GROMACS .gro file of C-alpha atoms in nm:
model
  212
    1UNK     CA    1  -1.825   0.024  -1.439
    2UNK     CA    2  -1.519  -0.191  -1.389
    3UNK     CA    3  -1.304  -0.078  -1.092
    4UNK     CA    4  -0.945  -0.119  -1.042
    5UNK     CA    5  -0.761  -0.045  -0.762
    6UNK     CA    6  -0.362  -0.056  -0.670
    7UNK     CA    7  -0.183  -0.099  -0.407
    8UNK     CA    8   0.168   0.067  -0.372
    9UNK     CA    9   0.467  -0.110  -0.217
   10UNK     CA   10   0.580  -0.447  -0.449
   11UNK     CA   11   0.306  -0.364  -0.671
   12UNK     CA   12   0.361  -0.029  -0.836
   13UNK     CA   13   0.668   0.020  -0.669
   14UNK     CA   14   0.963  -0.175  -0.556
   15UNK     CA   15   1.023  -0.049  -0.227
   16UNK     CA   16   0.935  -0.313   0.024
   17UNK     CA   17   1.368  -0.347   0.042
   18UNK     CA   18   1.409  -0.055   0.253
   19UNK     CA   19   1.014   0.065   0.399
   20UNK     CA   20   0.992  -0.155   0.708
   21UNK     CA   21   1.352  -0.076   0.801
   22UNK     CA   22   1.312   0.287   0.770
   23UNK     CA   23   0.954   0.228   0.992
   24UNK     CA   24   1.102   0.048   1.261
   25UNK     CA   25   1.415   0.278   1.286
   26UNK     CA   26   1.163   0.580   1.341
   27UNK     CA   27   0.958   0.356   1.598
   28UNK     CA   28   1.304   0.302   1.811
   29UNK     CA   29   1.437   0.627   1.748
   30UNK     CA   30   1.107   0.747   1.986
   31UNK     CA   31   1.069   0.461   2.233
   32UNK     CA   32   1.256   0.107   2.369
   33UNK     CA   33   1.019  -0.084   2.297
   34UNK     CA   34   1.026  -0.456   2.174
   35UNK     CA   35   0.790  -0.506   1.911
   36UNK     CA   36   0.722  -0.757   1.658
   37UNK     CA   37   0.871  -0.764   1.327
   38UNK     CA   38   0.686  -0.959   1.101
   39UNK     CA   39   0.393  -0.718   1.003
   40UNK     CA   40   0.166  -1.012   0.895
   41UNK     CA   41   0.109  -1.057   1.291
   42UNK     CA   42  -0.087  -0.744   1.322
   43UNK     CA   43  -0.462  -0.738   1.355
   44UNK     CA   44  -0.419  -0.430   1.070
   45UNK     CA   45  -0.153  -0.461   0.838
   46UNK     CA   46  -0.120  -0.089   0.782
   47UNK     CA   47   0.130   0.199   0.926
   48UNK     CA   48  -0.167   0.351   1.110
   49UNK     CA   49  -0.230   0.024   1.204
   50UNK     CA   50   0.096  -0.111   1.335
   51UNK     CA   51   0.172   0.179   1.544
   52UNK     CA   52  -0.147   0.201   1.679
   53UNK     CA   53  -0.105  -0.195   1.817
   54UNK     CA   54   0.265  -0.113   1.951
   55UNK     CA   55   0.142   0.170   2.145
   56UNK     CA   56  -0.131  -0.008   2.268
   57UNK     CA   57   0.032  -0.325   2.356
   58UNK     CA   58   0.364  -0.145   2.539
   59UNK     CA   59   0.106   0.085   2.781
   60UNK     CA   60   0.197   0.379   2.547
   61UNK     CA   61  -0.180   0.516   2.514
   62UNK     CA   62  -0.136   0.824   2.728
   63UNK     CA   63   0.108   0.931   2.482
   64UNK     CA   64  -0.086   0.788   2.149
   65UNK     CA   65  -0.084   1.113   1.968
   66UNK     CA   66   0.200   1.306   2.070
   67UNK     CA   67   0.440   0.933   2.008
   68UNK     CA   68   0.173   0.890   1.651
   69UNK     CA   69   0.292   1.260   1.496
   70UNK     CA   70   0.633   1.209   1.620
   71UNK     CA   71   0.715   0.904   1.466
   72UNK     CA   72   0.542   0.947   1.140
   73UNK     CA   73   0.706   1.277   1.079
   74UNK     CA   74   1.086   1.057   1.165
   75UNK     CA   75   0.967   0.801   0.932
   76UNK     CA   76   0.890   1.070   0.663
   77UNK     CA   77   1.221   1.177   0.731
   78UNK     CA   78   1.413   0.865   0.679
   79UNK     CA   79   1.206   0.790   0.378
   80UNK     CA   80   1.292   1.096   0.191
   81UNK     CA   81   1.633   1.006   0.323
   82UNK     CA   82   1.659   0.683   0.159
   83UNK     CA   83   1.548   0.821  -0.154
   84UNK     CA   84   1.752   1.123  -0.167
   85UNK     CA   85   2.078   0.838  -0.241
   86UNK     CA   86   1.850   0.547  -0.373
   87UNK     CA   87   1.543   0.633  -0.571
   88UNK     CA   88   1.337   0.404  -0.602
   89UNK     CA   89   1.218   0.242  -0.959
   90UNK     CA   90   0.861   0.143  -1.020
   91UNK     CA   91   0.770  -0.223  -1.108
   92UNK     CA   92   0.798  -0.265  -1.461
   93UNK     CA   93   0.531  -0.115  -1.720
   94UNK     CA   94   0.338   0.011  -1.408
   95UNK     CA   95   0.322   0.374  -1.518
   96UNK     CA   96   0.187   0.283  -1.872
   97UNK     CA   97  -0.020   0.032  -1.762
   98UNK     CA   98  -0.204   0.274  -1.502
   99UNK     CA   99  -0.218   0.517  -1.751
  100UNK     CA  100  -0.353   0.294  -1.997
  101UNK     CA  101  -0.618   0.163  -1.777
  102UNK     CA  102  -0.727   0.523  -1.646
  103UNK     CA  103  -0.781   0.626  -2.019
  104UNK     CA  104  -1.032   0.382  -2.038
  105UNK     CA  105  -1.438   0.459  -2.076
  106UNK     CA  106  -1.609   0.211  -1.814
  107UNK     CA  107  -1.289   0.172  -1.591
  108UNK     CA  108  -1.222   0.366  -1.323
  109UNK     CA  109  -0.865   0.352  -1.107
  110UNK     CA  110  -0.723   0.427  -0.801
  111UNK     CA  111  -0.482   0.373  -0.535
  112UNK     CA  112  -0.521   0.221  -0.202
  113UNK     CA  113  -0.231   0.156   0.024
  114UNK     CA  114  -0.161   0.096   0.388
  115UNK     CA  115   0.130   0.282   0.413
  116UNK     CA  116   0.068   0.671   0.519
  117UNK     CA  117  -0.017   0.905   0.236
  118UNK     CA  118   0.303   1.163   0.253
  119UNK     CA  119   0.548   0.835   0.227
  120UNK     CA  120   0.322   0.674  -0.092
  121UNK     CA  121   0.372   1.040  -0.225
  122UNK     CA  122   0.733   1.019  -0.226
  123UNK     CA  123   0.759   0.664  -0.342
  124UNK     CA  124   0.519   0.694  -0.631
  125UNK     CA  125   0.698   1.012  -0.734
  126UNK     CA  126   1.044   0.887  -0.688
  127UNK     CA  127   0.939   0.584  -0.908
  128UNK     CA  128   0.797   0.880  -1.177
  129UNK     CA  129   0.433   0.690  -1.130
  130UNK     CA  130   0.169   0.964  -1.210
  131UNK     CA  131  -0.063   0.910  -0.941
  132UNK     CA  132  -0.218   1.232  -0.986
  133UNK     CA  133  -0.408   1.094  -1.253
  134UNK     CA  134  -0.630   0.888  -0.988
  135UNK     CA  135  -0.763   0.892  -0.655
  136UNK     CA  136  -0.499   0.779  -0.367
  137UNK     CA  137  -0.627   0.665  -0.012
  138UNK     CA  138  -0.385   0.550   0.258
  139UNK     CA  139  -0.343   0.483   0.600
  140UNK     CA  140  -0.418   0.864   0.676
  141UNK     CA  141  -0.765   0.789   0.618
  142UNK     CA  142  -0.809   0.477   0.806
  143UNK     CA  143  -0.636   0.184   1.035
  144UNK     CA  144  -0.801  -0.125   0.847
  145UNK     CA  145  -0.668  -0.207   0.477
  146UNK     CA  146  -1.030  -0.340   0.415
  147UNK     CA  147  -1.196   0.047   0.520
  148UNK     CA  148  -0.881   0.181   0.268
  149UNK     CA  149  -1.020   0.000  -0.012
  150UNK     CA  150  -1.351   0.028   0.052
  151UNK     CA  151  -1.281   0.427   0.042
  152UNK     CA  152  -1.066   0.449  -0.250
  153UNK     CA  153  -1.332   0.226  -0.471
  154UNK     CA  154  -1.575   0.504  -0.334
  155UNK     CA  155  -1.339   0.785  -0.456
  156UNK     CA  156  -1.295   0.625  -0.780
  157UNK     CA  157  -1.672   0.612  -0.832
  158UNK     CA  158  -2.034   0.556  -0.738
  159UNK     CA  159  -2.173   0.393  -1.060
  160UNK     CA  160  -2.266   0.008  -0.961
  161UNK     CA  161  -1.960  -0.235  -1.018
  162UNK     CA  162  -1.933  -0.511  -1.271
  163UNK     CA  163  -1.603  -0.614  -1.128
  164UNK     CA  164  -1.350  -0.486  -0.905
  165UNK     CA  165  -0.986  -0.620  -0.912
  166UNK     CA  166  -0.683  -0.531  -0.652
  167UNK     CA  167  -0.348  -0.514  -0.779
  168UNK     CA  168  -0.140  -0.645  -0.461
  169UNK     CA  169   0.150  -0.844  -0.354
  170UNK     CA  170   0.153  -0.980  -0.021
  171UNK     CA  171  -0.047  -1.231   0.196
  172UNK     CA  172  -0.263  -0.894   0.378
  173UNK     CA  173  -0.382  -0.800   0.035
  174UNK     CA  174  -0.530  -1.142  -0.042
  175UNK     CA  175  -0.716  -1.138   0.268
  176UNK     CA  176  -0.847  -0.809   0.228
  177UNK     CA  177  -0.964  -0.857  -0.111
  178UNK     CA  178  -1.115  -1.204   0.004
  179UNK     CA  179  -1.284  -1.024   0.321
  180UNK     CA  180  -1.447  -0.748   0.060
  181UNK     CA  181  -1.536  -1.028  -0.234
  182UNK     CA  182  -1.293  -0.878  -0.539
  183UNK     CA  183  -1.120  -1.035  -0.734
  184UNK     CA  184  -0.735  -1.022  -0.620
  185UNK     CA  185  -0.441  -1.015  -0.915
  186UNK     CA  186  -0.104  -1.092  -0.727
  187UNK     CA  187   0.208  -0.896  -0.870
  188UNK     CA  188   0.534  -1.088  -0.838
  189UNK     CA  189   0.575  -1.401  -0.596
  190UNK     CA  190   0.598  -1.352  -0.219
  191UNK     CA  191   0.307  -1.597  -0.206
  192UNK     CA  192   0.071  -1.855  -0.417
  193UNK     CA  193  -0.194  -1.723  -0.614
  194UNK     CA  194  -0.375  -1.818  -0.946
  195UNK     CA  195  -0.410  -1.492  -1.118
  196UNK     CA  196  -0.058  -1.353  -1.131
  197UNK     CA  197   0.207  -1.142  -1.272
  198UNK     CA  198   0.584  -1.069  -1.248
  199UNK     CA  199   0.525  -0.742  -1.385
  200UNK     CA  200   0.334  -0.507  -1.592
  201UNK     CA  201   0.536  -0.564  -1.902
  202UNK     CA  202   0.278  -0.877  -1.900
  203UNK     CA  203   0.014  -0.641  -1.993
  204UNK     CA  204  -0.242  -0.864  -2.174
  205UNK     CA  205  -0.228  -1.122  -1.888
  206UNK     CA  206  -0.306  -0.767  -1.667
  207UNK     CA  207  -0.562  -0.660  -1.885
  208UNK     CA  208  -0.752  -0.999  -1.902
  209UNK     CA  209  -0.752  -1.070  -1.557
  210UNK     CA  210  -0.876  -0.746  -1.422
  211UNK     CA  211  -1.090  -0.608  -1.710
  212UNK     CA  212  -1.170  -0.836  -2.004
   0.00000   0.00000   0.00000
């Protein structure tokens, strides 16, 4: 079995414009805090994970899961906000090209993002990505990207792997798929990598780097 996994924001969808605003406007609108901005300085590059580190670090962890619930449901809020005036449009060919690779015998898909479930929801669905067609994990089921992946290969399937491939965009994902041994495809350019596409119009370059 060949596995193929996804992430969401820049790769499927092209929503990392407005995301990290919308998370640190729900983080302020609940505490003062200073916090860093620049999400690649976090030990885990992941909603669950960020928050978790600003409470932790500002002497917030009496209040972990009352501040946690509180400012995911604002940043729910401000995320169906955004989207209510500005949908948000997937990166080119991604639909077809998930659909196209979940119709496959001997592949098996799914999605694994570190951005919280309910917000990938809205995205995805905003961007009129079927991800109902394959398994989703997010940062509702864990803190580290790596345990994300590692979860959403297991939902996808439990024959042994030939290959697995990651469908990413950013520096974190790299890592991750370095840390776990699969083979990483980067989508656009936010940073250097040798297997790479602008978008999924580029569908044989897609196909032959993850599958063939």
């Amino acid at each position: 079995m060949k596995y193929v996994i996804f992430d969401i924001d820049g790769t499927l969808t092209q929503s990392t414009n407005f995301d990290a605003s919308c998370f640190k406007n729900a983080v302020l609108e609940h505490t003062d805090v200073v916090f860093k901005e620049d999400w690649g300085e976090y030990e885990h590059v992941t909603d669950s994970g960020i928050l978790s580190e600003i409470i932790r670090t500002h002497g917030l962890i009496r209040h972990e899961i009352e501040l946690t619930k509180s400012i995911k449901n604002t940043f729910i809020r401000n995320i169906e906000t955004h989207l209510s005036y500005s949908p948000v449009n997937e990166v080119p060919g991604a639909n077809e090209f998930l659909g196209i690779l979940a119709a496959l015998d001997g592949v098996s898909v799914a999605i694994a993002t570190g951005g919280w479930g309910e917000t990938a929801k809205l995205k995805l669905g905003s961007a009129g990505i079927d991800f109902e067609i394959v398994p989703l994990c997010s940062a509702n089921d864990a803190i580290s990207r790596v345990d994300i992946m590692t979860l959403a290969k297991t939902k996808a399937g439990v024959q042994p792997a030939k290959r697995i491939t990651y469908f990413g965009d950013a520096a974190w994902d790299k890592k991750a798929c370095s840390d776990l041994g699969w083979n990483f495809v980067l989508v656009g350019n936010r940073i250097e990598h040798s297997q790479r596409i602008a978008t999924f119009y580029q569908k044989s370059e897609a196909m032959q780097y993850c599958i063939l």
